[in-house]
Short mmCIF file of C-alpha atoms in Angstrom, two decimals:
data_model
loop_
_atom_site.label_atom_id
_atom_site.label_comp_id
_atom_site.label_asym_id
_atom_site.label_seq_id
_atom_site.Cartn_x
_atom_site.Cartn_y
_atom_site.Cartn_z
CA UNK F 25 32.44 59.54 -18.21
CA UNK F 26 29.74 59.97 -20.82
CA UNK F 27 28.94 56.85 -22.77
CA UNK F 28 26.69 56.04 -25.71
CA UNK F 29 26.87 52.51 -27.03
CA UNK F 30 25.43 50.95 -30.15
CA UNK F 31 24.64 47.27 -30.42
CA UNK F 32 26.76 46.51 -33.48
CA UNK F 33 29.71 48.13 -35.26
CA UNK F 34 29.00 46.29 -38.51
CA UNK F 35 25.87 44.63 -39.85
CA UNK F 36 25.13 42.86 -43.11
CA UNK F 37 21.48 42.27 -43.96
CA UNK F 38 19.50 41.20 -46.98
CA UNK F 39 16.87 43.25 -48.80
CA UNK F 40 13.49 42.88 -47.13
CA UNK F 41 14.81 41.91 -43.71
CA UNK F 42 13.67 43.71 -40.59
CA UNK F 43 16.65 45.37 -38.92
CA UNK F 44 16.97 46.58 -35.36
CA UNK F 45 19.68 49.04 -34.32
CA UNK F 46 19.98 49.57 -30.59
CA UNK F 47 21.42 52.54 -28.75
CA UNK F 48 21.98 52.85 -25.00
CA UNK F 49 23.17 55.87 -23.05
CA UNK F 50 24.21 56.00 -19.41
CA UNK F 51 23.92 59.74 -18.84
CA UNK F 52 20.24 59.87 -17.91
CA UNK F 53 19.64 62.09 -20.94
CA UNK F 54 16.08 62.82 -21.96
CA UNK F 55 16.93 63.46 -25.61
CA UNK F 56 18.07 60.81 -28.05
CA UNK F 57 18.66 60.99 -31.80
CA UNK F 58 19.26 58.75 -34.78
CA UNK F 59 21.24 60.01 -37.80
CA UNK F 60 22.53 58.46 -40.95
CA UNK F 61 25.77 59.56 -42.51
CA UNK F 62 26.54 59.26 -46.20
CA UNK F 63 29.56 60.57 -48.14
CA UNK F 64 29.04 64.13 -49.30
CA UNK F 65 25.72 64.47 -47.47
CA UNK F 66 26.91 64.89 -43.90
CA UNK F 67 24.66 63.71 -41.07
CA UNK F 68 20.93 63.66 -41.60
CA UNK F 69 18.44 63.34 -38.78
CA UNK F 70 16.08 60.37 -39.05
CA UNK F 71 14.12 60.46 -35.78
CA UNK F 72 14.50 61.88 -32.31
CA UNK F 73 12.89 61.47 -28.93
CA UNK F 74 12.55 63.87 -26.03
CA UNK F 75 11.12 61.41 -23.57
CA UNK F 76 10.10 57.82 -23.02
CA UNK F 77 7.46 56.64 -25.51
CA UNK F 78 7.77 59.91 -27.37
CA UNK F 79 9.16 60.31 -30.90
CA UNK F 80 9.37 62.96 -33.58
CA UNK F 81 10.27 62.70 -37.23
CA UNK F 82 13.50 64.20 -38.40
CA UNK F 83 14.41 65.16 -41.94
CA UNK F 84 14.42 61.68 -43.52
CA UNK F 85 12.06 59.36 -41.58
CA UNK F 86 10.77 57.39 -44.57
CA UNK F 87 11.48 53.68 -44.29
CA UNK F 88 12.34 53.90 -40.60
CA UNK F 89 10.57 53.70 -37.26
CA UNK F 90 11.80 54.03 -33.68
CA UNK F 91 11.00 52.81 -30.21
CA UNK F 92 11.75 54.41 -26.84
CA UNK F 93 10.38 52.16 -24.10
CA UNK F 94 13.05 53.06 -21.54
CA UNK F 95 14.83 56.33 -20.97
CA UNK F 96 18.28 54.92 -21.66
CA UNK F 97 17.44 52.99 -24.82
CA UNK F 98 16.44 54.22 -28.29
CA UNK F 99 15.95 51.71 -31.09
CA UNK F 100 15.93 52.36 -34.82
CA UNK F 101 13.93 49.89 -36.91
CA UNK F 102 14.17 49.30 -40.63
CA UNK F 103 10.87 47.56 -41.32
CA UNK F 104 11.99 46.17 -44.69
CA UNK F 105 15.61 46.94 -45.44
CA UNK F 106 16.49 48.24 -48.88
CA UNK F 107 19.84 48.75 -50.56
CA UNK F 108 19.50 52.53 -50.35
CA UNK F 109 19.56 52.20 -46.57
CA UNK F 110 23.17 51.04 -46.69
CA UNK F 111 24.84 53.68 -44.57
CA UNK F 112 26.57 54.57 -41.33
CA UNK F 113 24.03 55.03 -38.53
CA UNK F 114 24.88 57.21 -35.57
CA UNK F 115 23.01 57.52 -32.31
CA UNK F 116 23.36 60.53 -30.01
CA UNK F 117 21.95 61.81 -26.75
CA UNK F 118 21.79 65.19 -25.06
CA UNK F 119 20.65 66.92 -21.90
CA UNK F 120 17.18 68.48 -21.50
CA UNK F 121 18.32 71.75 -23.01
CA UNK F 122 17.95 70.68 -26.61
CA UNK F 123 20.43 73.20 -27.90
CA UNK F 124 23.39 71.80 -26.07
CA UNK F 125 26.06 69.26 -26.85
CA UNK F 126 25.15 65.91 -28.32
CA UNK F 127 27.13 62.81 -27.35
CA UNK F 128 27.54 60.25 -30.07
CA UNK F 129 27.92 56.51 -30.14
CA UNK F 130 30.61 54.82 -32.27
CA UNK F 131 28.24 54.16 -35.16
CA UNK F 132 26.86 51.10 -36.92
CA UNK F 133 27.92 50.51 -40.50
CA UNK F 134 25.01 48.73 -42.20
CA UNK F 135 25.30 47.00 -45.54
CA UNK F 136 22.07 45.87 -47.18
CA UNK F 137 22.58 43.35 -49.98
CA UNK M 29 19.47 71.22 -47.88
CA UNK M 30 22.31 71.54 -45.41
CA UNK M 31 22.27 74.49 -43.06
CA UNK M 32 26.05 74.46 -42.65
CA UNK M 33 28.53 74.21 -45.49
CA UNK M 34 32.20 73.67 -44.71
CA UNK M 35 35.06 74.95 -46.76
CA UNK M 36 37.41 73.51 -47.85
CA UNK M 37 36.13 69.97 -48.29
CA UNK M 38 39.63 68.64 -47.72
CA UNK M 39 42.84 70.03 -46.26
CA UNK M 40 46.34 68.59 -46.13
CA UNK M 41 49.02 70.16 -43.93
CA UNK M 42 52.30 69.35 -42.26
CA UNK M 43 52.55 68.66 -38.55
CA UNK M 44 53.09 71.90 -36.67
CA UNK M 45 51.20 74.04 -39.16
CA UNK M 46 47.86 75.66 -38.44
CA UNK M 47 44.65 74.39 -40.00
CA UNK M 48 41.72 76.67 -40.73
CA UNK M 49 38.30 75.63 -41.93
CA UNK M 50 35.17 77.64 -42.46
CA UNK M 51 31.47 77.08 -42.09
CA UNK M 52 28.68 79.11 -43.64
CA UNK M 53 25.02 78.84 -42.79
CA UNK M 54 21.77 80.26 -44.10
CA UNK M 55 19.37 81.15 -41.29
CA UNK M 56 19.67 82.78 -37.87
CA UNK M 57 21.11 80.50 -35.23
CA UNK M 58 20.96 79.96 -31.50
CA UNK M 59 24.42 78.41 -31.42
CA UNK M 60 27.01 76.76 -33.64
CA UNK M 61 29.01 73.70 -32.68
CA UNK M 62 32.08 71.98 -34.07
CA UNK M 63 32.56 68.22 -33.93
CA UNK M 64 35.44 65.92 -34.87
CA UNK M 65 35.09 62.45 -36.36
CA UNK M 66 37.97 60.02 -36.59
CA UNK M 67 37.73 57.57 -39.46
CA UNK M 68 34.80 55.19 -39.04
CA UNK M 69 33.95 56.46 -35.57
CA UNK M 70 31.30 58.56 -33.87
CA UNK M 71 31.48 62.32 -33.53
CA UNK M 72 33.13 64.07 -30.61
CA UNK M 73 32.01 67.52 -29.53
CA UNK M 74 34.79 70.11 -29.65
CA UNK M 75 33.33 73.49 -28.92
CA UNK M 76 30.03 75.42 -28.83
CA UNK M 77 29.74 79.12 -29.57
CA UNK M 78 26.50 81.01 -28.94
CA UNK M 79 25.04 83.59 -31.27
CA UNK M 80 26.00 86.44 -28.92
CA UNK M 81 29.65 85.33 -28.76
CA UNK M 82 32.31 86.27 -31.30
CA UNK M 83 35.27 84.11 -30.34
CA UNK M 84 35.96 81.10 -28.17
CA UNK M 85 39.08 79.11 -27.30
CA UNK M 86 39.61 75.57 -26.11
CA UNK M 87 43.20 74.38 -25.91
CA UNK M 88 44.64 74.56 -29.44
CA UNK M 89 41.23 75.33 -30.91
CA UNK M 90 39.95 78.78 -31.73
CA UNK M 91 36.45 79.35 -33.07
CA UNK M 92 35.08 82.60 -34.40
CA UNK M 93 31.51 83.48 -35.27
CA UNK M 94 30.36 86.32 -37.50
CA UNK M 95 26.58 86.40 -37.44
CA UNK M 96 26.44 89.29 -39.92
CA UNK M 97 28.15 87.09 -42.49
CA UNK M 98 26.53 83.90 -41.21
CA UNK M 99 29.90 82.21 -40.98
CA UNK M 100 32.23 80.57 -38.50
CA UNK M 101 35.82 79.41 -38.61
CA UNK M 102 37.71 76.74 -36.71
CA UNK M 103 41.45 77.15 -36.28
CA UNK M 104 43.63 74.32 -35.03
CA UNK M 105 47.03 75.63 -34.03
CA UNK M 106 50.27 73.61 -34.04
CA UNK M 107 48.57 70.63 -35.63
CA UNK M 108 49.51 67.06 -34.76
CA UNK M 109 49.11 63.81 -36.65
CA UNK M 110 46.38 62.90 -34.17
CA UNK M 111 44.33 65.85 -35.45
CA UNK M 112 43.78 63.93 -38.69
CA UNK M 113 39.98 63.61 -38.83
CA UNK M 114 36.85 65.05 -40.38
CA UNK M 115 35.51 68.22 -38.81
CA UNK M 116 31.85 69.15 -38.91
CA UNK M 117 30.02 72.31 -38.01
CA UNK M 118 26.47 72.02 -36.77
CA UNK M 119 23.94 74.74 -36.14
CA UNK M 120 20.91 75.07 -33.95
CA UNK M 121 18.52 77.49 -35.59
CA UNK M 122 17.07 80.35 -33.60
CA UNK M 123 13.55 79.10 -34.25
CA UNK M 124 14.35 75.42 -34.08
CA UNK M 125 15.59 72.75 -31.75
CA UNK M 126 17.63 70.38 -33.91
CA UNK M 127 21.27 70.18 -34.87
CA UNK M 128 21.84 70.53 -38.60
CA UNK M 129 25.23 69.33 -39.82
CA UNK M 130 27.36 70.40 -42.74
CA UNK M 131 29.20 68.04 -45.05
CA UNK M 132 32.49 68.28 -43.16
CA UNK M 133 36.12 69.09 -43.85
CA UNK M 134 38.60 66.21 -44.05
CA UNK M 135 41.89 67.20 -42.50
CA UNK M 136 45.09 65.24 -43.06
CA UNK M 137 48.08 66.15 -40.90
CA UNK M 138 51.27 64.66 -42.28
CA UNK M 139 54.07 63.82 -39.84
#
C-alpha cells in the first residue's frame, strides 16, 4: 500500500527558528512535492523535485528551501521561521509521469509564535 | 491565481441525497483530478479524467468534463456521513507539469 509519512503532525516554533519538515515515501517515486494549505487559498506549491539532488521552485518558494539527498526523502526547510509561515504543510509524491496521481502525507500543522 | 475554482464553497445535505460540486478552470488542461480531504488530514486521490474524456465513474462517484466550457463536475450519489470532507479539483495544464488546486468545496452529510 502506498505510504507517505511526515515527521510531525503538529509543530510549534518561535519566530527566527530554523525549522525542518521531513517527508518520506516508500513507493520509489521520482517526484516529490511540498505544498502549504491555508483557508480560502487552497494548496499552493512551494517546491518540487524530480530526482535526487534536484529541485525546482513552485509558486511560493520565498522563505523556504528544500533538500533531496535520497530518493525517498524530501525535506522542507524554513531558514528563519516567521508568523506568516503558520500553515498546514503537505508533502506528496508521484510516479515518473508527472501528470498522474499524487499521493499525500497526513500533513504537518505548523504554528510559528 | 488559482487555476481551478470550486462551486459551491460549502454544501450541506442529508444522508442518502446526491451531492454535486463544480470546478471551473482557465487554461487548456492535460487532465483534471478530484481529491478528498478529511478534516486535518492529507488529500486522497479520487479520480482522474483526461482532456479527451467526457465522463468517468468510480463507485458512487461520477465526474464529467466539458473542455469547451472549461468546467468539471463531481457527483457523489447516495451520500453517507463518511463522505463529509472537503473536495478539491486540481488541473494539470496542457503546457505544464504541475498540479494546480482550487479552493475546495466543504461537504457536510448529515445523518
